[in-house]
Amino acid sequence: MKAASAQKLALWQEIGLLVGRVLMGWIFVESGWRKITGMDAFIASLVNRRVPYATMMGWIGAPVELFGGLALVLGVATRYGALLVIAFTIVATLIGHRYWDLTDAAARRMQQSHFAKNLTIIGGLVLLFVTAGGRFSIDGLRGRRK
């Protein structure tokens, strides 16, 4: 019996992995690009949230988000990209969606929803870490799907 990691996926599963990987990575590419091209505004938002070392965190976070997202979209170093984006998402969630600090019920519900959405994204990223890039990825084309 083959080990689970050595099983070959059916074509439809490989296509599903490609679509999921691209959709999962695109949100990070788009958001990271917006932050890099508007770095002053991004850093100002971190300062307003009282993030320590806001300038340094901005210059680390935005490229991590952009290049981690690109790694997922292209399927290059997919597992490392997934880990990088998981770390980014955890930090961003704890900075940006602190619903437990809010007293306004509507704002609290909204931020709690965003917090839960980010947990779901982290779950998808864990799946990408487990599955890697698949056949239709740069890793797959180079024979490094595992």
PDB file of C-alpha atoms in Angstrom:
ATOM      1  CA  MET A   1       0.000   0.000   0.000  1.00  0.00           C
ATOM      2  CA  LYS A   2       1.319   3.427  -0.930  1.00  0.00           C
ATOM      3  CA  ALA A   3       1.856   6.113   1.683  1.00  0.00           C
ATOM      4  CA  ALA A   4      -0.602   9.013   1.490  1.00  0.00           C
ATOM      5  CA  SER A   5       2.140  11.450   0.443  1.00  0.00           C
ATOM      6  CA  ALA A   6       3.176   9.202  -2.462  1.00  0.00           C
ATOM      7  CA  GLN A   7      -0.311   8.806  -3.965  1.00  0.00           C
ATOM      8  CA  LYS A   8      -0.828  10.288  -7.389  1.00  0.00           C
ATOM      9  CA  LEU A   9      -3.728  12.717  -7.689  1.00  0.00           C
ATOM     10  CA  ALA A  10      -6.315  12.463 -10.456  1.00  0.00           C
ATOM     11  CA  LEU A  11      -6.324  15.197 -13.117  1.00  0.00           C
ATOM     12  CA  TRP A  12      -9.416  16.861 -11.648  1.00  0.00           C
ATOM     13  CA  GLN A  13      -7.718  16.955  -8.228  1.00  0.00           C
ATOM     14  CA  GLU A  14      -4.592  18.528  -9.717  1.00  0.00           C
ATOM     15  CA  ILE A  15      -6.741  21.149 -11.479  1.00  0.00           C
ATOM     16  CA  GLY A  16      -8.595  21.784  -8.219  1.00  0.00           C
ATOM     17  CA  LEU A  17      -5.298  22.235  -6.416  1.00  0.00           C
ATOM     18  CA  LEU A  18      -4.154  24.713  -9.086  1.00  0.00           C
ATOM     19  CA  VAL A  19      -7.375  26.743  -8.867  1.00  0.00           C
ATOM     20  CA  GLY A  20      -7.352  26.739  -5.064  1.00  0.00           C
ATOM     21  CA  ARG A  21      -3.681  27.689  -4.913  1.00  0.00           C
ATOM     22  CA  VAL A  22      -4.135  30.607  -7.327  1.00  0.00           C
ATOM     23  CA  LEU A  23      -7.248  31.876  -5.555  1.00  0.00           C
ATOM     24  CA  MET A  24      -5.594  31.536  -2.142  1.00  0.00           C
ATOM     25  CA  GLY A  25      -2.424  33.307  -3.246  1.00  0.00           C
ATOM     26  CA  TRP A  26      -4.053  36.104  -5.237  1.00  0.00           C
ATOM     27  CA  ILE A  27      -5.473  37.900  -2.187  1.00  0.00           C
ATOM     28  CA  PHE A  28      -1.941  38.169  -0.779  1.00  0.00           C
ATOM     29  CA  VAL A  29      -0.412  39.314  -4.082  1.00  0.00           C
ATOM     30  CA  GLU A  30      -3.028  42.025  -4.530  1.00  0.00           C
ATOM     31  CA  SER A  31      -2.912  43.216  -0.922  1.00  0.00           C
ATOM     32  CA  GLY A  32       0.883  43.090  -0.721  1.00  0.00           C
ATOM     33  CA  TRP A  33       1.192  45.092  -3.943  1.00  0.00           C
ATOM     34  CA  ARG A  34      -1.236  47.720  -2.599  1.00  0.00           C
ATOM     35  CA  LYS A  35       0.826  48.015   0.592  1.00  0.00           C
ATOM     36  CA  ILE A  36       4.168  48.272  -1.228  1.00  0.00           C
ATOM     37  CA  THR A  37       2.889  50.938  -3.623  1.00  0.00           C
ATOM     38  CA  GLY A  38       1.332  52.843  -0.713  1.00  0.00           C
ATOM     39  CA  MET A  39       3.958  52.142   1.923  1.00  0.00           C
ATOM     40  CA  ASP A  40       3.570  55.477   3.731  1.00  0.00           C
ATOM     41  CA  ALA A  41      -0.152  54.892   4.255  1.00  0.00           C
ATOM     42  CA  PHE A  42       0.457  51.284   5.332  1.00  0.00           C
ATOM     43  CA  ILE A  43       3.095  52.328   7.867  1.00  0.00           C
ATOM     44  CA  ALA A  44       0.808  55.112   9.125  1.00  0.00           C
ATOM     45  CA  SER A  45      -1.929  52.532   9.701  1.00  0.00           C
ATOM     46  CA  LEU A  46       0.515  50.428  11.726  1.00  0.00           C
ATOM     47  CA  VAL A  47       1.524  53.495  13.756  1.00  0.00           C
ATOM     48  CA  ASN A  48      -2.172  54.261  14.425  1.00  0.00           C
ATOM     49  CA  ARG A  49      -2.591  50.701  15.724  1.00  0.00           C
ATOM     50  CA  ARG A  50       0.432  51.215  17.987  1.00  0.00           C
ATOM     51  CA  VAL A  51       2.451  48.442  16.341  1.00  0.00           C
ATOM     52  CA  PRO A  52       5.994  48.476  17.719  1.00  0.00           C
ATOM     53  CA  TYR A  53       8.662  49.217  15.103  1.00  0.00           C
ATOM     54  CA  ALA A  54       5.911  50.110  12.609  1.00  0.00           C
ATOM     55  CA  THR A  55       8.278  51.185   9.822  1.00  0.00           C
ATOM     56  CA  MET A  56      10.359  48.034  10.045  1.00  0.00           C
ATOM     57  CA  MET A  57       7.247  45.848  10.335  1.00  0.00           C
ATOM     58  CA  GLY A  58       5.755  47.542   7.259  1.00  0.00           C
ATOM     59  CA  TRP A  59       8.879  46.996   5.193  1.00  0.00           C
ATOM     60  CA  ILE A  60       8.985  43.349   6.271  1.00  0.00           C
ATOM     61  CA  GLY A  61       5.260  42.583   6.139  1.00  0.00           C
ATOM     62  CA  ALA A  62       4.347  43.988   2.731  1.00  0.00           C
ATOM     63  CA  PRO A  63       7.061  42.126   0.771  1.00  0.00           C
ATOM     64  CA  VAL A  64       6.368  38.920   2.734  1.00  0.00           C
ATOM     65  CA  GLU A  65       2.717  39.203   1.780  1.00  0.00           C
ATOM     66  CA  LEU A  66       3.459  39.966  -1.892  1.00  0.00           C
ATOM     67  CA  PHE A  67       6.207  37.396  -2.469  1.00  0.00           C
ATOM     68  CA  GLY A  68       4.554  34.732  -0.320  1.00  0.00           C
ATOM     69  CA  GLY A  69       1.406  35.201  -2.394  1.00  0.00           C
ATOM     70  CA  LEU A  70       3.409  34.968  -5.616  1.00  0.00           C
ATOM     71  CA  ALA A  71       4.995  31.731  -4.387  1.00  0.00           C
ATOM     72  CA  LEU A  72       1.514  30.302  -3.897  1.00  0.00           C
ATOM     73  CA  VAL A  73       0.116  31.536  -7.211  1.00  0.00           C
ATOM     74  CA  LEU A  74       3.086  30.200  -9.179  1.00  0.00           C
ATOM     75  CA  GLY A  75       3.590  27.124  -7.053  1.00  0.00           C
ATOM     76  CA  VAL A  76       7.254  27.783  -6.432  1.00  0.00           C
ATOM     77  CA  ALA A  77       8.529  26.743  -2.990  1.00  0.00           C
ATOM     78  CA  THR A  78       4.847  26.317  -2.180  1.00  0.00           C
ATOM     79  CA  ARG A  79       5.329  24.872   1.281  1.00  0.00           C
ATOM     80  CA  TYR A  80       7.731  27.639   2.313  1.00  0.00           C
ATOM     81  CA  GLY A  81       5.419  30.249   0.801  1.00  0.00           C
ATOM     82  CA  ALA A  82       2.488  28.792   2.728  1.00  0.00           C
ATOM     83  CA  LEU A  83       4.444  28.916   6.004  1.00  0.00           C
ATOM     84  CA  LEU A  84       5.512  32.482   5.335  1.00  0.00           C
ATOM     85  CA  VAL A  85       1.962  33.594   4.583  1.00  0.00           C
ATOM     86  CA  ILE A  86       0.618  31.684   7.615  1.00  0.00           C
ATOM     87  CA  ALA A  87       3.007  33.649   9.845  1.00  0.00           C
ATOM     88  CA  PHE A  88       2.022  36.905   8.122  1.00  0.00           C
ATOM     89  CA  THR A  89      -1.691  36.147   8.490  1.00  0.00           C
ATOM     90  CA  ILE A  90      -1.365  35.313  12.179  1.00  0.00           C
ATOM     91  CA  VAL A  91       0.460  38.588  12.877  1.00  0.00           C
ATOM     92  CA  ALA A  92      -1.929  40.630  10.701  1.00  0.00           C
ATOM     93  CA  THR A  93      -4.952  39.036  12.388  1.00  0.00           C
ATOM     94  CA  LEU A  94      -3.666  39.802  15.862  1.00  0.00           C
ATOM     95  CA  ILE A  95      -2.889  43.393  14.856  1.00  0.00           C
ATOM     96  CA  GLY A  96      -5.949  44.185  12.773  1.00  0.00           C
ATOM     97  CA  HIS A  97      -8.856  42.166  14.118  1.00  0.00           C
ATOM     98  CA  ARG A  98      -8.722  42.488  17.898  1.00  0.00           C
ATOM     99  CA  TYR A  99     -12.479  42.187  18.327  1.00  0.00           C
ATOM    100  CA  TRP A 100     -12.115  41.446  22.042  1.00  0.00           C
ATOM    101  CA  ASP A 101     -10.929  45.038  22.596  1.00  0.00           C
ATOM    102  CA  LEU A 102     -14.077  46.582  21.081  1.00  0.00           C
ATOM    103  CA  THR A 103     -17.152  47.650  23.016  1.00  0.00           C
ATOM    104  CA  ASP A 104     -19.348  48.724  20.083  1.00  0.00           C
ATOM    105  CA  ALA A 105     -21.439  45.641  19.233  1.00  0.00           C
ATOM    106  CA  ALA A 106     -21.501  46.208  15.450  1.00  0.00           C
ATOM    107  CA  ALA A 107     -17.758  46.864  15.231  1.00  0.00           C
ATOM    108  CA  ARG A 108     -17.079  43.859  17.456  1.00  0.00           C
ATOM    109  CA  ARG A 109     -19.187  41.548  15.244  1.00  0.00           C
ATOM    110  CA  MET A 110     -17.480  42.848  12.102  1.00  0.00           C
ATOM    111  CA  GLN A 111     -13.967  42.329  13.487  1.00  0.00           C
ATOM    112  CA  GLN A 112     -14.923  38.923  14.905  1.00  0.00           C
ATOM    113  CA  SER A 113     -16.092  37.950  11.415  1.00  0.00           C
ATOM    114  CA  HIS A 114     -12.785  39.137   9.896  1.00  0.00           C
ATOM    115  CA  PHE A 115     -10.894  37.226  12.596  1.00  0.00           C
ATOM    116  CA  ALA A 116     -12.822  34.034  11.739  1.00  0.00           C
ATOM    117  CA  LYS A 117     -12.249  34.618   7.998  1.00  0.00           C
ATOM    118  CA  ASN A 118      -8.510  34.837   8.620  1.00  0.00           C
ATOM    119  CA  LEU A 119      -8.606  31.589  10.619  1.00  0.00           C
ATOM    120  CA  THR A 120     -10.264  29.996   7.597  1.00  0.00           C
ATOM    121  CA  ILE A 121      -7.547  31.378   5.317  1.00  0.00           C
ATOM    122  CA  ILE A 122      -4.920  29.934   7.661  1.00  0.00           C
ATOM    123  CA  GLY A 123      -6.694  26.573   7.362  1.00  0.00           C
ATOM    124  CA  GLY A 124      -6.461  26.762   3.566  1.00  0.00           C
ATOM    125  CA  LEU A 125      -2.794  27.667   3.829  1.00  0.00           C
ATOM    126  CA  VAL A 126      -2.186  24.647   6.059  1.00  0.00           C
ATOM    127  CA  LEU A 127      -3.754  22.492   3.333  1.00  0.00           C
ATOM    128  CA  LEU A 128      -1.386  24.042   0.776  1.00  0.00           C
ATOM    129  CA  PHE A 129       1.515  23.313   3.087  1.00  0.00           C
ATOM    130  CA  VAL A 130       0.423  19.666   3.295  1.00  0.00           C
ATOM    131  CA  THR A 131      -0.297  19.184  -0.425  1.00  0.00           C
ATOM    132  CA  ALA A 132       2.491  21.375  -1.852  1.00  0.00           C
ATOM    133  CA  GLY A 133       2.084  22.880  -5.315  1.00  0.00           C
ATOM    134  CA  GLY A 134       0.821  19.916  -7.294  1.00  0.00           C
ATOM    135  CA  ARG A 135       1.499  18.905 -10.875  1.00  0.00           C
ATOM    136  CA  PHE A 136       0.518  22.301 -12.321  1.00  0.00           C
ATOM    137  CA  SER A 137       3.067  24.364 -10.441  1.00  0.00           C
ATOM    138  CA  ILE A 138       6.654  25.404 -10.964  1.00  0.00           C
ATOM    139  CA  ASP A 139       7.578  22.930  -8.232  1.00  0.00           C
ATOM    140  CA  GLY A 140       5.644  20.225 -10.071  1.00  0.00           C
ATOM    141  CA  LEU A 141       7.246  21.021 -13.400  1.00  0.00           C
ATOM    142  CA  ARG A 142      10.660  20.782 -11.761  1.00  0.00           C
ATOM    143  CA  GLY A 143       9.765  17.433 -10.189  1.00  0.00           C
ATOM    144  CA  ARG A 144       9.667  18.833  -6.647  1.00  0.00           C
ATOM    145  CA  ARG A 145       6.018  18.233  -5.748  1.00  0.00           C
ATOM    146  CA  LYS A 146       6.736  16.599  -2.407  1.00  0.00           C
TER     147      LYS A 146
END
